[in-house]
mmCIF file with all atom_site columns, C-alpha atoms in Angstrom:
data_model
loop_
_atom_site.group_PDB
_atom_site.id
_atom_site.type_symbol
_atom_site.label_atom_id
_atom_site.label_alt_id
_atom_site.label_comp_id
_atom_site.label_asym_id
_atom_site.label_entity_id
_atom_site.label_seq_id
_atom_site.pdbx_PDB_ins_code
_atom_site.Cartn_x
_atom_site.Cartn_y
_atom_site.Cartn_z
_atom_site.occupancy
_atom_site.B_iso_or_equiv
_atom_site.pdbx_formal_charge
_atom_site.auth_seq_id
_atom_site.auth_comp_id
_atom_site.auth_asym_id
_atom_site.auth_atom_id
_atom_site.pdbx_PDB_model_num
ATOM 1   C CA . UNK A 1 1   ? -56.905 -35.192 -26.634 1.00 48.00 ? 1   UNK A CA 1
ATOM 2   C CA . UNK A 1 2   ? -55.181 -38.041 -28.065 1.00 51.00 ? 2   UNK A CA 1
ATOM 3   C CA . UNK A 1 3   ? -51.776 -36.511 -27.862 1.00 56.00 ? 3   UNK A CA 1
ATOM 4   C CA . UNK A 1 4   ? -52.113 -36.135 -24.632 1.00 64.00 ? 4   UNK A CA 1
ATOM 5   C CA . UNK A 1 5   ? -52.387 -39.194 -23.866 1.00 69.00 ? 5   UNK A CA 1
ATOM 6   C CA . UNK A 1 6   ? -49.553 -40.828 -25.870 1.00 64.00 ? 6   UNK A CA 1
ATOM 7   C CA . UNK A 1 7   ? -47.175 -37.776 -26.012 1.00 66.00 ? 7   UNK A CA 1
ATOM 8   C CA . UNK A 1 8   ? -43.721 -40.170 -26.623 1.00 68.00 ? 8   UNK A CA 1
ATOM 9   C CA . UNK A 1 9   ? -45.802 -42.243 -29.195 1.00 73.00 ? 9   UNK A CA 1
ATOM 10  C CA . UNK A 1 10  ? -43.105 -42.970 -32.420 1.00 80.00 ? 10  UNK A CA 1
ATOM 11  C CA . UNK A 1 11  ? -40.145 -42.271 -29.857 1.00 83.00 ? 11  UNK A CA 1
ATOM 12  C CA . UNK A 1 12  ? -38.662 -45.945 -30.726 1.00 83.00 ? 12  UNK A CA 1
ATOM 13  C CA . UNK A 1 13  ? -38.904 -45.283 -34.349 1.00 86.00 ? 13  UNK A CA 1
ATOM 14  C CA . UNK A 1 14  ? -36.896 -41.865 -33.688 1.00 87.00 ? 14  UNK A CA 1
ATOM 15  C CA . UNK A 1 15  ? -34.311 -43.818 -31.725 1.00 88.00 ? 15  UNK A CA 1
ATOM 16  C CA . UNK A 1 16  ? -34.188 -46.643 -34.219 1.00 89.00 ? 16  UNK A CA 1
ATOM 17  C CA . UNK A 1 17  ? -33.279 -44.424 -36.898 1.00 90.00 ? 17  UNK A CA 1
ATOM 18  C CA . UNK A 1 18  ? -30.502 -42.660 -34.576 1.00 93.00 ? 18  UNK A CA 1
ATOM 19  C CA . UNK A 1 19  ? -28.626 -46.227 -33.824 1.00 94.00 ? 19  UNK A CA 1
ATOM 20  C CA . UNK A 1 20  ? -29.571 -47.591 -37.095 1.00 94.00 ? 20  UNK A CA 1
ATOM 21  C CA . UNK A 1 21  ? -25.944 -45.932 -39.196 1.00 90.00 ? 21  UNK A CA 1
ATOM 22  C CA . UNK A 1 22  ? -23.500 -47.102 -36.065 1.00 92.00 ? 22  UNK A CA 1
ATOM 23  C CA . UNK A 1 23  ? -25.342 -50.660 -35.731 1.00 93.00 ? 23  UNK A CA 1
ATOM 24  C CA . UNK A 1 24  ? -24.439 -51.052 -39.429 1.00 88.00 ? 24  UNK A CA 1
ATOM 25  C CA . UNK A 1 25  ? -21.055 -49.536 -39.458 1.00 84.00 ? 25  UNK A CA 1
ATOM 26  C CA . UNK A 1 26  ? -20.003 -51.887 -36.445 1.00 89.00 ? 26  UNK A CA 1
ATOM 27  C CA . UNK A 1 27  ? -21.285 -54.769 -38.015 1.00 90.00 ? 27  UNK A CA 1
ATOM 28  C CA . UNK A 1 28  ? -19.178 -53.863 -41.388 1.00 85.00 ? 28  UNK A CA 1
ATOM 29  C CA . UNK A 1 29  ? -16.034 -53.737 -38.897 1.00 83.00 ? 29  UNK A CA 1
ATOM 30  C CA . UNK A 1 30  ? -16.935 -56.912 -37.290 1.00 89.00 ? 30  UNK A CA 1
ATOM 31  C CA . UNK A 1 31  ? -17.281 -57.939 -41.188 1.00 87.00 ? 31  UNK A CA 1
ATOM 32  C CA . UNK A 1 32  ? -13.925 -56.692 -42.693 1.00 86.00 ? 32  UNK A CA 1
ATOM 33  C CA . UNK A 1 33  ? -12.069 -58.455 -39.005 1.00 88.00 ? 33  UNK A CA 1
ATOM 34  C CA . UNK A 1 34  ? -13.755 -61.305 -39.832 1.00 91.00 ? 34  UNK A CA 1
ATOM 35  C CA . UNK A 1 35  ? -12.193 -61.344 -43.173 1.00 87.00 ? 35  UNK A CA 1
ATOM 36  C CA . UNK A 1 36  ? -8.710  -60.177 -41.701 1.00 88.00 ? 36  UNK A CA 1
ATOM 37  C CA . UNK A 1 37  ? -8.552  -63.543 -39.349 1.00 92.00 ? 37  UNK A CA 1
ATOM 38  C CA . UNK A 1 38  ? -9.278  -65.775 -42.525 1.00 92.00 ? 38  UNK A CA 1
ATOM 39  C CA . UNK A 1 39  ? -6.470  -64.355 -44.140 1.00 91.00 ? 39  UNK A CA 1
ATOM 40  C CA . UNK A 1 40  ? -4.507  -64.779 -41.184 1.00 93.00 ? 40  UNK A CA 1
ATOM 41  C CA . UNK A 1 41  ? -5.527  -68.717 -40.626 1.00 94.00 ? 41  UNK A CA 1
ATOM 42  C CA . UNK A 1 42  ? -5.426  -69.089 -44.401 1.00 94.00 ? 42  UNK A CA 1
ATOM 43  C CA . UNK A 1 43  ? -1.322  -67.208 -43.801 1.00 94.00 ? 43  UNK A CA 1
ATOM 44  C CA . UNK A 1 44  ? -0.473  -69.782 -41.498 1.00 94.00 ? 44  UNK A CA 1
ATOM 45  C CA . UNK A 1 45  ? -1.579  -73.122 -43.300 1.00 93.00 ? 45  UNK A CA 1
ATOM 46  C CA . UNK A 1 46  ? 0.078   -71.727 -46.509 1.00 93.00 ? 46  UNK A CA 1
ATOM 47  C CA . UNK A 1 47  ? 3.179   -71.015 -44.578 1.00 94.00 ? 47  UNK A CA 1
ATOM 48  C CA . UNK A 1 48  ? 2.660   -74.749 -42.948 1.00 94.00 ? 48  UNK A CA 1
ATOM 49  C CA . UNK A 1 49  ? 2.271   -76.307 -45.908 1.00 93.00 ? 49  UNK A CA 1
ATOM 50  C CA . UNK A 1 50  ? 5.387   -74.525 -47.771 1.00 93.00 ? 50  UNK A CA 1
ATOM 51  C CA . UNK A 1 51  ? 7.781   -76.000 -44.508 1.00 93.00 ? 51  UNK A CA 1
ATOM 52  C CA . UNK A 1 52  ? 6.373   -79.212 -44.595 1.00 93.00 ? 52  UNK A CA 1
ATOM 53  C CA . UNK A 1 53  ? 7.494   -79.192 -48.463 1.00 92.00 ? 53  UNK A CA 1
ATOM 54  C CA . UNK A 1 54  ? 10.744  -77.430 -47.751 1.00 91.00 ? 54  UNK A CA 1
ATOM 55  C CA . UNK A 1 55  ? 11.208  -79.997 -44.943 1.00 91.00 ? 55  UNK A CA 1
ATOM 56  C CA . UNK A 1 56  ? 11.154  -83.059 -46.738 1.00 91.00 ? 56  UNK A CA 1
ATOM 57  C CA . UNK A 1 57  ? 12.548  -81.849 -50.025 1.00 89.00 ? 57  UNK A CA 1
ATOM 58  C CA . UNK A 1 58  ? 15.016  -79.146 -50.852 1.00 86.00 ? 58  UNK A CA 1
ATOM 59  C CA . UNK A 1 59  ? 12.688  -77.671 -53.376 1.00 88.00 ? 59  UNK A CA 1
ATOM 60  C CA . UNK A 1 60  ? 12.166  -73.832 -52.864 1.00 89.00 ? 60  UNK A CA 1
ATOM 61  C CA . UNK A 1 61  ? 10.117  -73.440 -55.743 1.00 90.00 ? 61  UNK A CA 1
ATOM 62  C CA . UNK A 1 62  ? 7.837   -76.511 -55.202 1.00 90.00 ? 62  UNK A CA 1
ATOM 63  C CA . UNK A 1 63  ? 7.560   -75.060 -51.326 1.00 90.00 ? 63  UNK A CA 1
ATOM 64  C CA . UNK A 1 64  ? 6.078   -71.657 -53.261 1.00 89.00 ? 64  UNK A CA 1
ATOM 65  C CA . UNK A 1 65  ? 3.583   -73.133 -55.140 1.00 90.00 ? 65  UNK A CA 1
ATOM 66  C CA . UNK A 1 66  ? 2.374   -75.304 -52.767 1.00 88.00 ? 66  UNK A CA 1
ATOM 67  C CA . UNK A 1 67  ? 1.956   -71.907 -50.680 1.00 89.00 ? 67  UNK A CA 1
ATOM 68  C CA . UNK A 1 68  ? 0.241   -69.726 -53.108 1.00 88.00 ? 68  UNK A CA 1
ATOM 69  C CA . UNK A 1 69  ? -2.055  -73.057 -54.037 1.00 89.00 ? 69  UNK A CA 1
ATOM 70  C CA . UNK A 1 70  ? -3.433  -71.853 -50.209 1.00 84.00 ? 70  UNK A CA 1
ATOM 71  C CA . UNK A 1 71  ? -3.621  -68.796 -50.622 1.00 85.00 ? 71  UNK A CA 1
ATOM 72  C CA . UNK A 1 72  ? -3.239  -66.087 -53.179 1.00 87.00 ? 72  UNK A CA 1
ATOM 73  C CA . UNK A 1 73  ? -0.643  -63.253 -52.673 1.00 88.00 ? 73  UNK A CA 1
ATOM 74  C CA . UNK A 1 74  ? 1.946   -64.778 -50.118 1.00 90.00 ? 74  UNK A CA 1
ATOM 75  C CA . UNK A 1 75  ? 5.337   -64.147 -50.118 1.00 92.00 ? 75  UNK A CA 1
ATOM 76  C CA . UNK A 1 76  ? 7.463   -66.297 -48.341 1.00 91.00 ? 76  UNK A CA 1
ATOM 77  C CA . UNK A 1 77  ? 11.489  -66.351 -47.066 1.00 93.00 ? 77  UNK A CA 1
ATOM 78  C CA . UNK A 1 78  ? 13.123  -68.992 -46.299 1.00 91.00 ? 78  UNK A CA 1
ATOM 79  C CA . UNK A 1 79  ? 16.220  -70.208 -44.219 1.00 91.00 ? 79  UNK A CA 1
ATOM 80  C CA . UNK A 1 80  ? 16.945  -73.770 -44.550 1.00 89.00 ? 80  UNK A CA 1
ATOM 81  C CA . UNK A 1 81  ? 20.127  -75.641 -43.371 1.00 89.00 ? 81  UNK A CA 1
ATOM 82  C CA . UNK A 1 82  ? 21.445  -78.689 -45.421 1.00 85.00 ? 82  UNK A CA 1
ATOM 83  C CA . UNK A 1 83  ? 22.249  -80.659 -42.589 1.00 89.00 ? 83  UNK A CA 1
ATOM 84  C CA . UNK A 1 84  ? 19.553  -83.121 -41.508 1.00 89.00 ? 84  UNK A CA 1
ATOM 85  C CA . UNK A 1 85  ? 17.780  -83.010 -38.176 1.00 89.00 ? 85  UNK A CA 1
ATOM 86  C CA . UNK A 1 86  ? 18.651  -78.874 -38.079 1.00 92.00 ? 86  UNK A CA 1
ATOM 87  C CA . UNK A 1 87  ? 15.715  -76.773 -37.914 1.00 93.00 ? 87  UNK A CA 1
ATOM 88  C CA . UNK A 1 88  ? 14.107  -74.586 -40.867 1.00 93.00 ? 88  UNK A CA 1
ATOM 89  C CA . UNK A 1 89  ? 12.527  -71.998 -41.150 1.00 94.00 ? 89  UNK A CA 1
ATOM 90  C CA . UNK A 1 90  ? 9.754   -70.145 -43.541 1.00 94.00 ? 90  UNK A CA 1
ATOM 91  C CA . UNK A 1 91  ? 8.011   -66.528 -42.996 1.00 95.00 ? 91  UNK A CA 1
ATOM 92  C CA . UNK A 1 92  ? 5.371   -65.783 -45.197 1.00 94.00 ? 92  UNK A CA 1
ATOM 93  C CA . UNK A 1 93  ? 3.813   -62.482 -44.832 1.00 94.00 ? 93  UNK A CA 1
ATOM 94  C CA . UNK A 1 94  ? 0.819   -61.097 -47.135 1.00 93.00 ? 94  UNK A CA 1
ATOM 95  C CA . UNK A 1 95  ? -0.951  -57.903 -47.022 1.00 90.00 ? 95  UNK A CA 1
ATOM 96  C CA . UNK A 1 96  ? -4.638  -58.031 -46.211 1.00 86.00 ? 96  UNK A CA 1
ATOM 97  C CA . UNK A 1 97  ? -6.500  -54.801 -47.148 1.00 82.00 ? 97  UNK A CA 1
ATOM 98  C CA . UNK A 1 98  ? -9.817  -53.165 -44.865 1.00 80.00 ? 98  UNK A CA 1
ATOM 99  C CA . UNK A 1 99  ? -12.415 -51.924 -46.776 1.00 75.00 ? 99  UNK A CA 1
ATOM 100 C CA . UNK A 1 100 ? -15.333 -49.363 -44.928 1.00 71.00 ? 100 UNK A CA 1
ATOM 101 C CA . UNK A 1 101 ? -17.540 -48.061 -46.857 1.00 68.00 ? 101 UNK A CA 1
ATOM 102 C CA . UNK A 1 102 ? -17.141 -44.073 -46.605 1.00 66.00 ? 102 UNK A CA 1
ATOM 103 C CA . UNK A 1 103 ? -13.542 -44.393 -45.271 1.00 67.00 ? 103 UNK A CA 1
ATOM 104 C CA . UNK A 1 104 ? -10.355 -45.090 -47.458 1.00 68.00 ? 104 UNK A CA 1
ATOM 105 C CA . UNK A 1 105 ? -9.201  -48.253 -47.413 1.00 75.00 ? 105 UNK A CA 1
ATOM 106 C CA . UNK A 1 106 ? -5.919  -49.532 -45.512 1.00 80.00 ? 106 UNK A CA 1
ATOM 107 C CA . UNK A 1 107 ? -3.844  -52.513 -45.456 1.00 84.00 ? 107 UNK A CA 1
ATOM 108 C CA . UNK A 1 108 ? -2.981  -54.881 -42.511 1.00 84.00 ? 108 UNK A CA 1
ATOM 109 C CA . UNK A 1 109 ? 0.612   -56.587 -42.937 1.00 93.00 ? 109 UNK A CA 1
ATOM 110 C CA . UNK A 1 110 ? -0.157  -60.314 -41.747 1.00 94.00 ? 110 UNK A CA 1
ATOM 111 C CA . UNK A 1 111 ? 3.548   -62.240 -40.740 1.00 96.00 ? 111 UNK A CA 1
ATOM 112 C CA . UNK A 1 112 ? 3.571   -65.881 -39.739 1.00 94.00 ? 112 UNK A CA 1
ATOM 113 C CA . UNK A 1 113 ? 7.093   -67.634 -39.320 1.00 95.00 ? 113 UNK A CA 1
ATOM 114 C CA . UNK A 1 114 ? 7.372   -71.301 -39.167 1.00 94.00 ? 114 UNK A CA 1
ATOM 115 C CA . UNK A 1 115 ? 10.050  -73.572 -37.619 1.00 95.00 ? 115 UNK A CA 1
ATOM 116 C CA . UNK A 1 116 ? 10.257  -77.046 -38.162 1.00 94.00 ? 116 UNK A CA 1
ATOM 117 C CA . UNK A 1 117 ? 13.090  -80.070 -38.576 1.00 94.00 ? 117 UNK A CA 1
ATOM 118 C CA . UNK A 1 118 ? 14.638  -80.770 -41.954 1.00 92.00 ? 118 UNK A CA 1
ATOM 119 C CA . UNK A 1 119 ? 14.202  -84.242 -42.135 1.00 90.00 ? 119 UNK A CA 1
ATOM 120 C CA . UNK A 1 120 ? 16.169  -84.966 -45.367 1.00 81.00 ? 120 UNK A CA 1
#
């Protein structure tokens, strides 16, 4: 008599355990996107820093490792003029890699370019 009372009884837990496998898999994307835009603010204050270096001294190398103090793995190229008050500029680019759990991993290119005066 009892089941005919509460026939749906344990029909949440049934449709709990359905959603539960995409709730988690969306929150892992929302995860690994979350890491991507890091690497992309992290990108552009590395490539910052190396044109604010490049900007006030002619030092390429010193304009590197002020870039990859940032962040780890940047490559940068740069076009600066000799000529003071002429404008500079620096692209760094660095590969930032997706990780899912049951599907192969992939790589997103990040590129950030950065213009700015020479000033000596």
């Amino acid at each position: 008599m009892s089941d005919q009372k509460y026939p749906e009884q344990g029909q949440a837990t049934v449709e709990f355990a359905i959603l539960l496998p995409f709730v988690a898999l969306l929150l892992i994307v929302v995860l690994q996107m979350g890491v991507v835009a890091r690497d992309s603010i992290l990108l552009s204050s590395a490539t910052r820093e190396a044109a604010r270096s490049l900007a006030t001294e002619n030092n390429k190398d010193l304009a590197a490792s002020k870039a990859k103090k940032n962040l780890e793995g940047v490559e940068l190229q740069v076009s600066r003029p000799t000529e003071v008050g002429s404008t500079l500029s620096v692209t760094g680019t660095k590969t930032s890699k997706i990780n899912l759990l049951f599907i192969t991993s992939f790589d997103f290119k990040l590129k950030q370019t950065i213009h700015m005066r020479v000033e000596k």
